[in-house]
Coordinates of C-alpha atoms and ligand atoms in Angstrom, one line a residue:
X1 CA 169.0 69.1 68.5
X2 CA 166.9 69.0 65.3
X3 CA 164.8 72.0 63.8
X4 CA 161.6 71.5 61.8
X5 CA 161.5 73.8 58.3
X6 CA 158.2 74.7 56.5
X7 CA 158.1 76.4 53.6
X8 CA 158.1 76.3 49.6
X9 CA 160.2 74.0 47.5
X10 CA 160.3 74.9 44.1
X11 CA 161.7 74.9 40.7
X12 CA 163.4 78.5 40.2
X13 CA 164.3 80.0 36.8
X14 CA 166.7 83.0 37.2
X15 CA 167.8 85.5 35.4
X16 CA 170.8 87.7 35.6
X17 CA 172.3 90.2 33.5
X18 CA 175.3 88.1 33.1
X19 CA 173.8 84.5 32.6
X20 CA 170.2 82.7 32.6
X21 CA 169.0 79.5 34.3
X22 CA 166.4 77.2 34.2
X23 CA 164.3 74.5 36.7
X24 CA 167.1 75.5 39.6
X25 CA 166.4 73.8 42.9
X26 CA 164.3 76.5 44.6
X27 CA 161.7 77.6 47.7
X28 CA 162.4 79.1 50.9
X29 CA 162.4 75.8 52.3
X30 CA 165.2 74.2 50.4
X31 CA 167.6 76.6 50.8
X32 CA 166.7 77.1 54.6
X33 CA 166.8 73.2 54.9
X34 CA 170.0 73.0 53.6
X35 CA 172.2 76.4 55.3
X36 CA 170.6 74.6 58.5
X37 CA 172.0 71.2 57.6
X38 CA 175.7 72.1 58.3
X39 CA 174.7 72.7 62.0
X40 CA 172.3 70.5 62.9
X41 CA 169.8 67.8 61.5
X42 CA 167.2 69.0 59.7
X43 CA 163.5 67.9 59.1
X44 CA 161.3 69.5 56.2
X45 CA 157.8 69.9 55.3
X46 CA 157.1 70.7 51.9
X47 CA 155.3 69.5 48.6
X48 CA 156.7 68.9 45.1
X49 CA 154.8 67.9 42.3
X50 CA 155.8 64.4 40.4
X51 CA 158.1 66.5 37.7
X52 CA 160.0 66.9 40.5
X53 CA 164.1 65.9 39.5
X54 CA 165.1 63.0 41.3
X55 CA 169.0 64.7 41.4
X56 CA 166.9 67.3 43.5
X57 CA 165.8 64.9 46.2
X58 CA 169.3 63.5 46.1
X59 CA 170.6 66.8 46.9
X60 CA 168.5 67.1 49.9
X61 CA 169.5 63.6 50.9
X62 CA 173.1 64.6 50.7
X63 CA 172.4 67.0 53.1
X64 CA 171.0 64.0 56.0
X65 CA 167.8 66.6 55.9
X66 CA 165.0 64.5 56.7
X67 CA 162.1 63.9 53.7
X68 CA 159.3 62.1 55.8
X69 CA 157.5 65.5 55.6
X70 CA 158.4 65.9 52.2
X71 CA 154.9 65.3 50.1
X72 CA 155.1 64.2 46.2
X73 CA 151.8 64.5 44.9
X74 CA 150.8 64.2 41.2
X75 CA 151.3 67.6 39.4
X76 CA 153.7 70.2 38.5
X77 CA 156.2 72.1 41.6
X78 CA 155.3 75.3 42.5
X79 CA 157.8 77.5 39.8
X80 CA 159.1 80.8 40.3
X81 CA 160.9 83.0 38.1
X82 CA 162.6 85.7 38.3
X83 CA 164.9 88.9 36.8
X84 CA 167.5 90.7 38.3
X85 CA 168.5 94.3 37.6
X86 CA 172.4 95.1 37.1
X87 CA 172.9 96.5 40.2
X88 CA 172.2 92.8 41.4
X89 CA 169.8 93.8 44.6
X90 CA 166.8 94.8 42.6
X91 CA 165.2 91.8 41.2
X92 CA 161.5 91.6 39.3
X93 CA 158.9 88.0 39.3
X94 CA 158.2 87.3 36.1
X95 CA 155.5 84.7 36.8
X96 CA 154.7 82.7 40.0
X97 CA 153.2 79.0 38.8
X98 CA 151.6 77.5 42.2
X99 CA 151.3 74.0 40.8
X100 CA 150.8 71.6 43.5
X101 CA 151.6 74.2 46.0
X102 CA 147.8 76.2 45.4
X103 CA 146.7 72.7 47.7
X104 CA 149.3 72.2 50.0
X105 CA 148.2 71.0 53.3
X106 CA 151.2 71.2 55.7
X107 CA 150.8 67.8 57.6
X108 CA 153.7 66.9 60.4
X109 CA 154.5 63.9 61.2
X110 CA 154.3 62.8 64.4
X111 CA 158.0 62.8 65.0
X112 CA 158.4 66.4 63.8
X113 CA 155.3 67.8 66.4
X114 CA 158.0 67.9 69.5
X115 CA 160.9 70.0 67.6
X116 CA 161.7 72.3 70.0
X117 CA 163.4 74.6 66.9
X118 CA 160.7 75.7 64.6
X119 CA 161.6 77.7 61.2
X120 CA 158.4 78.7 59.3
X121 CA 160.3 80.1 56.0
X122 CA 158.4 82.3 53.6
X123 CA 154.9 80.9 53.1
X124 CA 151.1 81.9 53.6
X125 CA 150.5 82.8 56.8
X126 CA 147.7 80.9 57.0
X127 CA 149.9 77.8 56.6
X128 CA 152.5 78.7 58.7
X129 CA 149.6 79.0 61.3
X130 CA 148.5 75.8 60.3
X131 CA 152.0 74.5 61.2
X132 CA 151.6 76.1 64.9
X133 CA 148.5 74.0 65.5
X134 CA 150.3 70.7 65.3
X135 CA 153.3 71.7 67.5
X136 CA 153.7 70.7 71.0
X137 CA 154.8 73.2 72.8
X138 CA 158.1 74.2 70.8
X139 CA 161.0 76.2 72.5
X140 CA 161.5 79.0 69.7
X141 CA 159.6 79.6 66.7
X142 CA 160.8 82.0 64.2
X143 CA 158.6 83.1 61.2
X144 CA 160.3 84.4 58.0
X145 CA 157.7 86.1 55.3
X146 CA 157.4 88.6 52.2
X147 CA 155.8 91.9 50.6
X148 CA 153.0 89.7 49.5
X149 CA 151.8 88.5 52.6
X150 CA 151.9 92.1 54.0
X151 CA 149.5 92.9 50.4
X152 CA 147.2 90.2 50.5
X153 CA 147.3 88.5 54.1
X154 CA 147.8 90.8 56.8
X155 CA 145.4 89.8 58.8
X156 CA 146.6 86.4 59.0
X157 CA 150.2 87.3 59.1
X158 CA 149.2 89.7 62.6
X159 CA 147.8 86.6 63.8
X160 CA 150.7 84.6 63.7
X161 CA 152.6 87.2 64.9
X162 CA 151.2 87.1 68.1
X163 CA 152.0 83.3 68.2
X164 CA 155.8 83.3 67.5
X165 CA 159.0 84.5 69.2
X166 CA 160.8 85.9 66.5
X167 CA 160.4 87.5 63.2
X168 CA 162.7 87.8 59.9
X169 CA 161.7 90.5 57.3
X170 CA 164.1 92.9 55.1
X171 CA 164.1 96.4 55.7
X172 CA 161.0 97.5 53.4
X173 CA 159.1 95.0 54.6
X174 CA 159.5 96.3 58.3
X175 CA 158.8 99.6 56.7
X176 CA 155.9 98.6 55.1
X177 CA 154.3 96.7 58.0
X178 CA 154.9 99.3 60.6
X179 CA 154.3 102.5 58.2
X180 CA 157.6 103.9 59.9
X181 CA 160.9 104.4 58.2
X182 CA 163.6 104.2 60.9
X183 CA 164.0 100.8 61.2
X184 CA 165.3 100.5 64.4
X185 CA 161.5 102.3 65.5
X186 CA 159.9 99.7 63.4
X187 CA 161.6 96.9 65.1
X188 CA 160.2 98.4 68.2
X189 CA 156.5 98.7 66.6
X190 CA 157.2 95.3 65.6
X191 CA 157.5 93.8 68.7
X192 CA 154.3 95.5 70.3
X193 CA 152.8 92.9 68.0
X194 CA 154.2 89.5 69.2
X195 CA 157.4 88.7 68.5
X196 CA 160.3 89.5 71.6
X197 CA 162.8 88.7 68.4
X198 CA 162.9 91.1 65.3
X199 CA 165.3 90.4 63.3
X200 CA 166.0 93.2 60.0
X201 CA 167.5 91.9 57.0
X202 CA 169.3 94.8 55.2
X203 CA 170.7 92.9 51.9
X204 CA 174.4 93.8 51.8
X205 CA 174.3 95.6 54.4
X206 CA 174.3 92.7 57.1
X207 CA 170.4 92.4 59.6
X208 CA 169.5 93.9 62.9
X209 CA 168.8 92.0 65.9
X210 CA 166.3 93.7 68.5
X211 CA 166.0 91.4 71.3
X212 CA 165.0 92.0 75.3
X213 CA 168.6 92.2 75.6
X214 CA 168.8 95.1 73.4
X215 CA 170.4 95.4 69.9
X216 CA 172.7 93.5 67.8
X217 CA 174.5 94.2 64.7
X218 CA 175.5 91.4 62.1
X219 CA 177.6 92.5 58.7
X220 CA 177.2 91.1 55.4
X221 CA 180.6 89.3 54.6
X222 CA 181.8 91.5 51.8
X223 CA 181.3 89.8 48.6
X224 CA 183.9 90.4 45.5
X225 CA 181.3 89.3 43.0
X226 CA 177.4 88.7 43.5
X227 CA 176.4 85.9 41.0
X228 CA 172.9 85.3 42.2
X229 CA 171.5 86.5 45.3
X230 CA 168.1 84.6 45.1
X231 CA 167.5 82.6 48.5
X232 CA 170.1 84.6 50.4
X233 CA 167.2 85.3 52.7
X234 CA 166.2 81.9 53.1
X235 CA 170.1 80.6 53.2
X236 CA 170.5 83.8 56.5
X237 CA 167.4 82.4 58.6
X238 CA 167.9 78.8 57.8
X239 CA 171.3 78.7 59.3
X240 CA 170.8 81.2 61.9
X241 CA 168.2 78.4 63.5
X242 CA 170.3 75.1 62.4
X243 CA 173.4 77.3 64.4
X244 CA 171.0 78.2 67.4
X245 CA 169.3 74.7 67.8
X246 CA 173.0 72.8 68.0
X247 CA 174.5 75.6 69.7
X248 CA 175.6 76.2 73.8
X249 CA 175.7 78.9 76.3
X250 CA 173.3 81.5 76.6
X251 CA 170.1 82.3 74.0
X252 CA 171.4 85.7 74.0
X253 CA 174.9 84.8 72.9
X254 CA 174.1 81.7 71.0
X255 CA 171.9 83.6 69.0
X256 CA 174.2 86.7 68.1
X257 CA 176.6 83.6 67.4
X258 CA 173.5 82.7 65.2
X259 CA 173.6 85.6 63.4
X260 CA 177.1 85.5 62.2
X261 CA 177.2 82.3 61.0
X262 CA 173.6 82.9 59.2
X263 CA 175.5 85.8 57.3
X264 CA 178.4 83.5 56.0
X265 CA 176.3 81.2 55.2
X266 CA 174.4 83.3 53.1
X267 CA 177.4 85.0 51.4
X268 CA 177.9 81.6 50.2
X269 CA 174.7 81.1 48.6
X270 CA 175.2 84.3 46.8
X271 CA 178.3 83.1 44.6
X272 CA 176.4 80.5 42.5
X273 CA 173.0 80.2 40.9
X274 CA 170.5 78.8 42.8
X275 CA 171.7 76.2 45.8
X276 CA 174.9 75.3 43.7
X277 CA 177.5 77.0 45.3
X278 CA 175.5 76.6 49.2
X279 CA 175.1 72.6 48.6
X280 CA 179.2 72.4 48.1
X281 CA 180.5 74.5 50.7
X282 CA 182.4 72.7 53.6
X283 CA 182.1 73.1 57.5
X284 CA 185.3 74.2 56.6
X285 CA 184.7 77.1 54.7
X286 CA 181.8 78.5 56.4
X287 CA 184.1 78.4 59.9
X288 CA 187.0 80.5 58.3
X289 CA 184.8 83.0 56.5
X290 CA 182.6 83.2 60.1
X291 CA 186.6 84.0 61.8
X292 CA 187.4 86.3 59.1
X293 CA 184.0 88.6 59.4
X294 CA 184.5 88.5 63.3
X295 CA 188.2 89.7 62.1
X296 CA 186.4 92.2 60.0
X297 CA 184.9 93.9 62.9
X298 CA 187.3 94.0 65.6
X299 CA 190.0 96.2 66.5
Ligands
AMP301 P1 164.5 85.1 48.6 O1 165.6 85.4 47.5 O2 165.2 84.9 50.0 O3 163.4 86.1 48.6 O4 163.9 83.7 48.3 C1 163.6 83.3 47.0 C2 162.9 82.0 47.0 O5 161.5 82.3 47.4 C3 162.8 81.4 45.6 O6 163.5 80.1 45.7 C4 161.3 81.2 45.3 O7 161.0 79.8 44.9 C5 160.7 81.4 46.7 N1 159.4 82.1 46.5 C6 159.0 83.1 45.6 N2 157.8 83.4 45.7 C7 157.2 82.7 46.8 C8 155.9 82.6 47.4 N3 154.9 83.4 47.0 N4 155.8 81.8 48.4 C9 156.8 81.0 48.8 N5 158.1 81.0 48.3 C10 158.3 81.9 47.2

């Protein structure tokens, strides 16, 4: 069953204590887009500007995700950069160039409006509400977002939250949207606003699941060495959907199932710069480290 992924795709330059990096391929989109590609097919909506590298769209192509919603338009990709602190968790922006993103008009094609699997990655509210309006009638929609939403579009971020079934935020961002510290509470505050799915990301520490069935807990696999952590986020959620669209049995199960695989997936991401590491891995690989953190946490 294919998903449908909205979000930003972008040109990232990162910075790390160890190493520096240039014009990576970036945006909540790609790196959603591809974690969801090993587990299902994948069709994304995004806009690039015509700087955009060709090896990029080859990378995406590689990955059988699906480019009719891709727009190229004349001008520069949205660029992000971004520094990271030592302790590798703490990172800073150092500038945020919208480019051809300040215009973006999320159009679906007509084959996308029927995916019953919708991921609206980190974006403007506003446009992932724009991206509601051309669905027909999807089966699960989960909405990803970030600190700045909750600063400067909170009123259209509560109004999508009454629209979808789950949510995705880290652990300050629940904080800060709920004004309560316990997260577990603030999952629960959370859900009083729309979504019957919360889903707290706690970095390292592994993500929460608060569902009418009650709570889950997913781990973190346990990484030797962090090289860049950028789009671990993205890398989590993206998978979690591809996993749950091609999965079977129940939504409960499928979705804890979900969960687990999101995290290895992620772990993955982590041990490279940007998507290098994520866009080699093999079905493979993600499948033994998946066994090995279920290993982790049995007795
Ligand atoms: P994460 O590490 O999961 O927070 O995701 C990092 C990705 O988010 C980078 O690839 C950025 O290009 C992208 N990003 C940064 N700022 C924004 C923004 N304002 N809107 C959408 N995507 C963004």
């Amino acid at each position: 069953m294919s998903i449908l992924i909205v979000g930003s795709t972008a040109l990232d330059s990162i910075k790390t204590p160890k190493a520096e990096n240039p014009r990576l391929l970036g945006g909540s989109a790609s790196y959603a887009s591809v974690a969801a590609s090993f587990f299902t097919p994948v069709n994304m909506v995004g806009v690039v500007g015509d700087d955009f590298p060709k090896k990029y769209v080859e990378l995406y192509r590689r990955h059988q995700i699906d480019l009719e919603g891709l727009q190229i338009v004349p001008g520069k990709t949205f660029h992000w950069s971004g520094e990271y602190e030592v302790n590798m968790n703490n990172r800073r922006t150092l500038a945020t160039e919208l480019g051809v993103f300040e215009t973006f008009n999320p159009v679906l094609p007509k084959s996308y409006q029927r995916s019953p699997y919708v991921l609206l990655a980190n974006i403007a509210p506003a446009l992932q509400l724009h991206v509601l309006d051309q669905m027909k009638k999807p089966r699960f929609v989960v909405a990803d977002t970030m600190d700045l939403w909750l600063n400067i579009a909170l009123k259209d971020l509560l109004r999508l939250l009454k629209r979808v079934d789950g949510l995705v935020l880290n652990d300050s961002e629940a904080r800060q949207l709920t004004q309560e510290d316990n997260v577990v509470v603030a999952a629960q505050k959370i859900h009083k606003l729309g979504p019957a799915y919360v889903i707290v990301k706690k970095g390292e520490h592994g993500a929460i699941l608060s569902s009418p069935k009650g709570t889950f807990i997913c781990p973190a696999y346990p990484l030797k060495k962090v090289v860049d952590p950028t789009g671990a986020g993205d890398s989590f959620v993206g998978a979690m959907m591809g996993c749950l669209a091609g999965g079977t049995g129940s939504f409960e199960s499928r979705l804890r199932q979900a969960m687990i695989f999101g995290s290895v997936t992620a772990s993955f991401c982590c041990e490279g710069f940007g998507l290098t590491r994520l866009a080699t891995v093999t079905d493979k690989e993600i499948d033994r480290r998946a066994k090995e953190l279920v290993a982790m946490t049995s007795w």
